[in-house]
Amino acid sequence: PQPRRAMAAATMSALRAPAPAPSVGGHRRSRSVIARAAPARPNFRVNLGKGTVSVEDPREEAAKRALAAATAGNVTGRPAESVRPRDVKLKDNGNVSIAAMTEEDCVDATKLIMELFFKVRPQDFLAKDRLKAEQAERVYGGLVQGVVESEDRLLLAAKVGGKLVGVAEVSLPGGARFGAEKFEPKAPADAPYVSDVAVAPNQRGRGIGKSLLRACEAAVVAKGCAAMYLHTKVDNDDALALFEKGGYAEPADAKAGLTQMQIAQRGTKGGPLASLGLVEVGHVLLKKELRASDYN
């Protein structure tokens, strides 16, 4: 799937949210947690992308986080509820923990996305730091919004030894695709769509990507979905291999409906111009039929 965001590590200290209040079991105790949650001095949040500065009351923000932690078990209907935390044995006998992404995961998730996907054009080299900072703010804000507010996205995090090493995102039926709606052939809007699966380079080859993808599938099956779609670049052989081994295939109707231009684009795969990124090779739409019995 195609990345949409990248994160500048240099901005992380400024973006890092205060540590959440500990989870508590009842409202009586939660009120005491909220009361001592933060000092009264205000914080300033700078949005470099929009050129704005806003004032935040840390006591109010900490109270919101503490209340959310205290009442988490009572919240119903959130997309993340369909993500069942799991520990998966990897090919090398290690373990990876996969669960719904939390607000506290967003800093490390954004660092990972930055490491993997942020690129700057040669002509923009002198503005690289500014562009990183602007993109950093957008990515971090988008992840937090997805975790805290969104009703049409699933965000998952994979951790090894407590360290975040992979992320995945699913757009639920009818949800925003963040640019992927422009990819051809188009994925049906009424089906879940894998927007991203990303794993840290030093953790690849262990089966973490496969485990993240399967966790995404289990989550949408729990919501009653029977199929899932995704796109990948025609020349992204590693991604194609991952998805095909996982049971994804190009739908016959999508393949039959390719235009002459799309067929020509695919023909440039492996050529020198494609290797240099000077021509667009196009995308492959993949689909997997999901059976609830496979995810019990």
C-alpha positions as semicolon CSV with decimal commas, in nm:
position;residue;x (nm);y (nm);z (nm)
1;P;0,000;0,000;0,000
2;Q;0,114;0,351;-0,064
3;P;0,233;0,571;0,225
4;R;0,075;0,912;0,264
5;R;0,272;1,063;0,550
6;A;0,621;1,098;0,695
7;M;0,757;1,219;1,027
8;A;1,060;1,425;1,124
9;A;1,232;1,278;1,429
10;A;1,371;1,622;1,514
11;T;1,022;1,744;1,601
12;M;0,931;1,457;1,829
13;S;1,034;1,614;2,158
14;A;0,806;1,906;2,088
15;L;0,520;1,683;1,978
16;R;0,542;1,422;2,250
17;A;0,231;1,430;2,468
18;P;0,259;1,406;2,848
19;A;0,247;1,053;2,985
20;P;-0,112;0,934;3,040
21;A;-0,251;0,883;3,386
22;P;-0,252;0,520;3,503
23;S;-0,554;0,309;3,423
24;V;-0,793;0,292;3,712
25;G;-1,085;0,072;3,791
26;G;-1,365;0,306;3,890
27;H;-1,491;0,663;3,871
28;R;-1,427;0,731;4,242
29;R;-1,054;0,676;4,201
30;S;-1,044;0,833;3,856
31;R;-1,150;1,169;3,996
32;S;-0,848;1,173;4,228
33;V;-0,621;1,089;3,934
34;I;-0,768;1,374;3,732
35;A;-0,727;1,620;4,018
36;R;-0,352;1,568;4,037
37;A;-0,288;1,499;3,671
38;A;-0,078;1,799;3,568
39;P;0,068;2,133;3,670
40;A;-0,126;2,445;3,584
41;R;0,127;2,611;3,351
42;P;-0,012;2,628;2,994
43;N;0,160;2,469;2,694
44;F;0,193;2,608;2,344
45;R;0,132;2,383;2,043
46;V;0,285;2,504;1,718
47;N;0,137;2,383;1,390
48;L;0,406;2,458;1,136
49;G;0,193;2,338;0,847
50;K;-0,085;2,587;0,921
51;G;0,134;2,859;1,072
52;T;-0,069;2,868;1,395
53;V;0,004;2,864;1,768
54;S;-0,255;2,746;2,020
55;V;-0,254;2,750;2,399
56;E;-0,340;2,429;2,581
57;D;-0,415;2,390;2,950
58;P;-0,215;2,082;3,058
59;R;-0,449;2,022;3,355
60;E;-0,749;2,004;3,125
61;E;-0,570;1,786;2,871
62;A;-0,440;1,551;3,142
63;A;-0,788;1,529;3,290
64;K;-0,925;1,422;2,953
65;R;-0,660;1,151;2,920
66;A;-0,716;1,026;3,275
67;L;-1,091;1,013;3,226
68;A;-1,047;0,826;2,898
69;A;-0,822;0,572;3,071
70;A;-1,060;0,535;3,364
71;T;-1,364;0,473;3,145
72;A;-1,200;0,285;2,859
73;G;-1,385;-0,035;2,942
74;N;-1,720;0,143;2,915
75;V;-1,670;0,288;2,568
76;T;-1,863;0,100;2,302
77;G;-1,870;0,118;1,928
78;R;-1,511;0,240;1,871
79;P;-1,336;0,075;1,574
80;A;-1,039;-0,024;1,791
81;E;-1,264;-0,255;1,992
82;S;-1,250;-0,505;1,706
83;V;-0,869;-0,532;1,737
84;R;-0,794;-0,820;1,971
85;P;-0,448;-0,790;2,133
86;R;-0,235;-1,087;2,042
87;D;0,116;-1,223;2,092
88;V;0,244;-1,401;1,783
89;K;0,534;-1,643;1,759
90;L;0,764;-1,538;1,475
91;K;0,962;-1,749;1,229
92;D;1,281;-1,708;1,433
93;N;1,098;-1,808;1,755
94;G;1,079;-1,449;1,872
95;N;0,750;-1,284;1,962
96;V;0,561;-0,978;1,843
97;S;0,273;-0,813;2,026
98;I;0,000;-0,661;1,810
99;A;-0,277;-0,439;1,939
100;A;-0,474;-0,128;1,856
101;M;-0,248;0,177;1,841
102;T;-0,275;0,410;2,139
103;E;-0,217;0,784;2,158
104;E;0,112;0,714;2,335
105;D;0,225;0,501;2,037
106;C;0,179;0,788;1,790
107;V;0,521;0,945;1,847
108;D;0,712;0,623;1,774
109;A;0,474;0,536;1,490
110;T;0,542;0,870;1,328
111;K;0,919;0,828;1,367
112;L;0,893;0,492;1,190
113;I;0,683;0,634;0,907
114;M;0,934;0,915;0,867
115;E;1,226;0,677;0,850
116;L;1,058;0,467;0,585
117;F;0,879;0,711;0,361
118;F;0,991;1,072;0,385
119;K;1,179;1,186;0,076
120;V;1,269;1,529;-0,053
121;R;1,316;1,628;-0,415
122;P;1,663;1,755;-0,513
123;Q;1,526;2,102;-0,585
124;D;1,383;2,118;-0,232
125;F;1,703;2,017;-0,054
126;L;1,763;2,356;0,109
127;A;1,411;2,348;0,253
128;K;1,443;1,990;0,375
129;D;1,431;2,066;0,748
130;R;1,127;2,289;0,715
131;L;0,946;2,035;0,497
132;K;1,022;1,760;0,747
133;A;0,885;1,965;1,032
134;E;0,567;2,050;0,842
135;Q;0,512;1,690;0,740
136;A;0,590;1,579;1,094
137;E;0,308;1,787;1,235
138;R;0,062;1,656;0,978
139;V;0,153;1,291;1,032
140;Y;0,145;1,307;1,410
141;G;-0,183;1,496;1,412
142;G;-0,335;1,250;1,166
143;L;-0,235;0,951;1,375
144;V;-0,368;1,101;1,697
145;Q;-0,695;1,193;1,526
146;G;-0,722;0,838;1,394
147;V;-0,664;0,687;1,737
148;V;-0,875;0,925;1,945
149;E;-1,160;1,041;1,723
150;S;-1,194;0,858;1,394
151;E;-1,484;0,618;1,341
152;D;-1,373;0,495;0,998
153;R;-1,010;0,391;1,056
154;L;-0,829;0,111;1,234
155;L;-0,469;0,175;1,343
156;L;-0,258;-0,115;1,467
157;A;0,088;-0,126;1,625
158;A;0,337;-0,414;1,641
159;K;0,593;-0,423;1,920
160;V;0,895;-0,639;1,994
161;G;1,025;-0,616;2,346
162;G;0,802;-0,315;2,405
163;K;0,949;-0,123;2,111
164;L;0,721;-0,026;1,824
165;V;0,849;-0,192;1,505
166;G;0,548;-0,191;1,272
167;V;0,220;-0,019;1,197
168;A;-0,086;-0,090;0,986
169;E;-0,396;0,108;0,893
170;V;-0,732;-0,001;0,757
171;S;-0,995;0,232;0,614
172;L;-1,335;0,091;0,704
173;P;-1,624;0,077;0,453
174;G;-1,719;0,427;0,348
175;G;-1,410;0,575;0,514
176;A;-1,153;0,813;0,368
177;R;-0,872;0,658;0,164
178;F;-0,633;0,956;0,192
179;G;-0,536;0,966;-0,174
180;A;-0,574;0,597;-0,250
181;E;-0,912;0,670;-0,407
182;K;-0,711;0,804;-0,704
183;F;-0,538;0,470;-0,764
184;E;-0,653;0,264;-1,061
185;P;-0,818;0,016;-1,070
186;K;-1,036;0,154;-0,792
187;A;-1,115;-0,038;-0,475
188;P;-1,485;-0,059;-0,381
189;A;-1,581;0,212;-0,133
190;D;-1,812;-0,025;0,056
191;A;-1,535;-0,267;0,158
192;P;-1,246;-0,233;0,405
193;Y;-0,916;-0,122;0,253
194;V;-0,561;-0,170;0,384
195;S;-0,402;0,173;0,358
196;D;-0,063;0,089;0,507
197;V;0,148;-0,196;0,636
198;A;0,498;-0,086;0,739
199;V;0,775;-0,265;0,929
200;A;1,111;-0,131;1,048
201;P;1,393;-0,241;0,813
202;N;1,584;-0,424;1,086
203;Q;1,276;-0,631;1,170
204;R;1,183;-0,747;0,822
205;G;1,186;-1,111;0,724
206;R;1,057;-1,226;1,063
207;G;0,688;-1,241;0,972
208;I;0,581;-0,917;1,141
209;G;0,420;-0,776;0,827
210;K;0,224;-1,097;0,779
211;S;0,112;-1,089;1,143
212;L;-0,001;-0,726;1,114
213;L;-0,197;-0,803;0,799
214;R;-0,369;-1,099;0,960
215;A;-0,459;-0,888;1,263
216;C;-0,618;-0,635;1,025
217;E;-0,818;-0,912;0,863
218;A;-0,936;-1,049;1,197
219;A;-1,047;-0,700;1,304
220;V;-1,262;-0,638;0,997
221;V;-1,408;-0,990;1,015
222;A;-1,512;-0,908;1,371
223;K;-1,700;-0,612;1,224
224;G;-1,885;-0,839;0,983
225;C;-1,681;-0,780;0,665
226;A;-1,625;-1,065;0,418
227;A;-1,348;-0,924;0,195
228;M;-1,064;-0,674;0,205
229;Y;-0,881;-0,480;-0,065
230;L;-0,547;-0,306;-0,102
231;H;-0,319;-0,153;-0,365
232;T;0,051;-0,193;-0,416
233;K;0,293;-0,065;-0,678
234;V;0,345;-0,296;-0,973
235;D;0,721;-0,299;-0,908
236;N;0,703;-0,349;-0,530
237;D;0,801;-0,714;-0,544
238;D;0,841;-0,756;-0,168
239;A;0,491;-0,625;-0,098
240;L;0,342;-0,831;-0,379
241;A;0,505;-1,145;-0,239
242;L;0,377;-1,069;0,113
243;F;0,020;-1,013;-0,002
244;E;0,006;-1,303;-0,245
245;K;0,138;-1,544;0,018
246;G;-0,131;-1,408;0,247
247;G;-0,406;-1,505;0,003
248;Y;-0,454;-1,181;-0,190
249;A;-0,504;-1,189;-0,565
250;E;-0,593;-0,947;-0,843
251;P;-0,971;-0,964;-0,901
252;A;-1,058;-1,094;-1,248
253;D;-1,286;-0,799;-1,320
254;A;-1,015;-0,550;-1,225
255;K;-0,761;-0,720;-1,450
256;A;-1,005;-0,745;-1,738
257;G;-1,087;-0,374;-1,704
258;L;-0,730;-0,245;-1,736
259;T;-0,692;0,034;-1,989
260;Q;-0,425;0,037;-2,258
261;M;-0,240;0,303;-2,060
262;Q;-0,241;0,091;-1,746
263;I;-0,115;-0,209;-1,940
264;A;0,159;0,006;-2,090
265;Q;0,255;0,135;-1,745
266;R;0,294;-0,219;-1,618
267;G;0,518;-0,291;-1,915
268;T;0,774;-0,041;-1,787
269;K;0,839;-0,248;-1,474
270;G;1,208;-0,322;-1,436
271;G;1,310;-0,071;-1,702
272;P;1,578;0,194;-1,643
273;L;1,331;0,483;-1,636
274;A;1,113;0,304;-1,380
275;S;1,418;0,223;-1,169
276;L;1,503;0,593;-1,156
277;G;1,146;0,684;-1,068
278;L;1,102;0,881;-1,391
279;V;0,795;0,691;-1,509
280;E;0,489;0,567;-1,322
281;V;0,450;0,189;-1,327
282;G;0,099;0,192;-1,186
283;H;-0,074;-0,008;-0,916
284;V;-0,218;-0,354;-0,869
285;L;-0,552;-0,391;-0,690
286;L;-0,560;-0,702;-0,472
287;K;-0,850;-0,866;-0,289
288;K;-0,889;-1,139;-0,030
289;E;-1,209;-1,318;0,062
290;L;-1,235;-1,349;0,441
291;R;-1,398;-1,632;0,634
292;A;-1,482;-1,584;0,999
293;S;-1,386;-1,945;1,075
294;D;-1,024;-1,867;0,983
295;Y;-0,990;-1,611;1,261
296;N;-1,135;-1,785;1,565
